[in-house]
Amino acid sequence: HCKYINHILFHNKSLTHINLSNNLISNEGLKYLEYGLSNNNHLTHLNLFGNNINDDGAFTLARILGNNKSKITSIDIRCNNIT
Protein backbone atom coordinates (compact mmCIF):
# COMPACT_ATOMS: atom_id res chain seq x y z
CA HIS A 1 0.00 0.00 0.00
CA CYS A 2 2.86 2.38 0.70
CA LYS A 3 3.96 2.24 -2.94
CA TYR A 4 0.54 3.56 -4.00
CA ILE A 5 0.52 6.25 -1.32
CA ASN A 6 4.01 7.29 -2.42
CA HIS A 7 2.73 7.74 -5.99
CA ILE A 8 -0.18 9.86 -4.76
CA LEU A 9 2.07 12.00 -2.57
CA PHE A 10 4.46 12.61 -5.44
CA HIS A 11 1.77 13.64 -7.95
CA ASN A 12 -0.85 15.33 -5.74
CA LYS A 13 -0.53 19.12 -5.64
CA SER A 14 -3.36 19.97 -3.22
CA LEU A 15 -3.05 17.56 -0.28
CA THR A 16 -1.87 19.44 2.83
CA HIS A 17 -2.73 16.96 5.62
CA ILE A 18 -2.43 13.18 5.67
CA ASN A 19 -3.37 10.86 8.51
CA LEU A 20 -1.57 7.52 8.24
CA SER A 21 -1.98 6.62 11.92
CA ASN A 22 -2.20 3.00 13.06
CA ASN A 23 -1.40 1.50 9.65
CA LEU A 24 1.63 -0.63 10.65
CA ILE A 25 3.75 1.26 8.14
CA SER A 26 7.05 0.34 9.86
CA ASN A 27 10.51 1.40 8.71
CA GLU A 28 10.20 -0.47 5.43
CA GLY A 29 6.94 1.25 4.52
CA LEU A 30 8.36 4.62 5.47
CA LYS A 31 11.23 4.05 3.04
CA TYR A 32 8.65 3.52 0.29
CA LEU A 33 7.02 6.83 1.25
CA GLU A 34 10.30 8.75 1.44
CA TYR A 35 10.45 9.85 -2.21
CA GLY A 36 6.86 11.06 -2.33
CA LEU A 37 7.09 12.86 1.01
CA SER A 38 10.44 14.44 0.14
CA ASN A 39 9.17 15.78 -3.17
CA ASN A 40 5.74 16.98 -2.08
CA ASN A 41 5.91 20.72 -1.47
CA HIS A 42 2.26 21.06 -0.41
CA LEU A 43 1.97 18.64 2.51
CA THR A 44 2.30 20.43 5.85
CA HIS A 45 0.86 17.93 8.37
CA LEU A 46 1.85 14.26 8.62
CA ASN A 47 0.36 11.86 11.17
CA LEU A 48 2.37 8.65 11.68
CA PHE A 49 1.00 7.83 15.13
CA GLY A 50 1.33 4.15 16.10
CA ASN A 51 3.09 2.75 13.02
CA ASN A 52 5.83 0.56 14.52
CA ILE A 53 8.55 2.95 13.39
CA ASN A 54 11.86 2.68 15.25
CA ASP A 55 15.16 4.59 15.23
CA ASP A 56 15.96 3.54 11.65
CA GLY A 57 12.65 5.06 10.57
CA ALA A 58 13.51 8.20 12.52
CA PHE A 59 16.59 8.64 10.32
CA THR A 60 14.37 8.28 7.24
CA LEU A 61 12.07 10.96 8.68
CA ALA A 62 15.05 13.22 9.27
CA ARG A 63 16.06 12.89 5.60
CA ILE A 64 12.49 13.69 4.55
CA LEU A 65 12.27 16.75 6.80
CA GLY A 66 15.74 17.90 5.79
CA ASN A 67 14.82 17.94 2.11
CA ASN A 68 14.40 21.52 0.96
CA LYS A 69 11.22 20.64 -0.99
CA SER A 70 9.47 19.30 2.11
CA LYS A 71 7.09 21.81 3.72
CA ILE A 72 6.05 19.56 6.62
CA THR A 73 5.67 21.69 9.74
CA SER A 74 3.71 19.27 11.93
CA ILE A 75 4.42 15.58 12.42
CA ASP A 76 2.91 13.14 14.93
CA ILE A 77 5.21 10.21 15.70
CA ARG A 78 3.81 9.29 19.09
CA CYS A 79 3.36 5.63 20.03
CA ASN A 80 6.20 4.36 17.87
CA ASN A 81 9.42 2.64 18.96
CA ILE A 82 11.70 5.66 18.58
CA THR A 83 14.15 6.11 21.45
Coordinates of C-alpha atoms in Angstrom, one line a residue:
H1 CA 0.0 0.0 0.0
C2 CA 2.9 2.4 0.7
K3 CA 4.0 2.2 -2.9
Y4 CA 0.5 3.6 -4.0
I5 CA 0.5 6.3 -1.3
N6 CA 4.0 7.3 -2.4
H7 CA 2.7 7.7 -6.0
I8 CA -0.2 9.9 -4.8
L9 CA 2.1 12.0 -2.6
F10 CA 4.5 12.6 -5.4
H11 CA 1.8 13.6 -7.9
N12 CA -0.9 15.3 -5.7
K13 CA -0.5 19.1 -5.6
S14 CA -3.4 20.0 -3.2
L15 CA -3.0 17.6 -0.3
T16 CA -1.9 19.4 2.8
H17 CA -2.7 17.0 5.6
I18 CA -2.4 13.2 5.7
N19 CA -3.4 10.9 8.5
L20 CA -1.6 7.5 8.2
S21 CA -2.0 6.6 11.9
N22 CA -2.2 3.0 13.1
N23 CA -1.4 1.5 9.7
L24 CA 1.6 -0.6 10.7
I25 CA 3.8 1.3 8.1
S26 CA 7.0 0.3 9.9
N27 CA 10.5 1.4 8.7
E28 CA 10.2 -0.5 5.4
G29 CA 6.9 1.2 4.5
L30 CA 8.4 4.6 5.5
K31 CA 11.2 4.1 3.0
Y32 CA 8.6 3.5 0.3
L33 CA 7.0 6.8 1.3
E34 CA 10.3 8.7 1.4
Y35 CA 10.5 9.8 -2.2
G36 CA 6.9 11.1 -2.3
L37 CA 7.1 12.9 1.0
S38 CA 10.4 14.4 0.1
N39 CA 9.2 15.8 -3.2
N40 CA 5.7 17.0 -2.1
N41 CA 5.9 20.7 -1.5
H42 CA 2.3 21.1 -0.4
L43 CA 2.0 18.6 2.5
T44 CA 2.3 20.4 5.9
H45 CA 0.9 17.9 8.4
L46 CA 1.8 14.3 8.6
N47 CA 0.4 11.9 11.2
L48 CA 2.4 8.7 11.7
F49 CA 1.0 7.8 15.1
G50 CA 1.3 4.2 16.1
N51 CA 3.1 2.7 13.0
N52 CA 5.8 0.6 14.5
I53 CA 8.6 3.0 13.4
N54 CA 11.9 2.7 15.3
D55 CA 15.2 4.6 15.2
D56 CA 16.0 3.5 11.6
G57 CA 12.7 5.1 10.6
A58 CA 13.5 8.2 12.5
F59 CA 16.6 8.6 10.3
T60 CA 14.4 8.3 7.2
L61 CA 12.1 11.0 8.7
A62 CA 15.1 13.2 9.3
R63 CA 16.1 12.9 5.6
I64 CA 12.5 13.7 4.5
L65 CA 12.3 16.7 6.8
G66 CA 15.7 17.9 5.8
N67 CA 14.8 17.9 2.1
N68 CA 14.4 21.5 1.0
K69 CA 11.2 20.6 -1.0
S70 CA 9.5 19.3 2.1
K71 CA 7.1 21.8 3.7
I72 CA 6.0 19.6 6.6
T73 CA 5.7 21.7 9.7
S74 CA 3.7 19.3 11.9
I75 CA 4.4 15.6 12.4
D76 CA 2.9 13.1 14.9
I77 CA 5.2 10.2 15.7
R78 CA 3.8 9.3 19.1
C79 CA 3.4 5.6 20.0
N80 CA 6.2 4.4 17.9
N81 CA 9.4 2.6 19.0
I82 CA 11.7 5.7 18.6
T83 CA 14.1 6.1 21.4

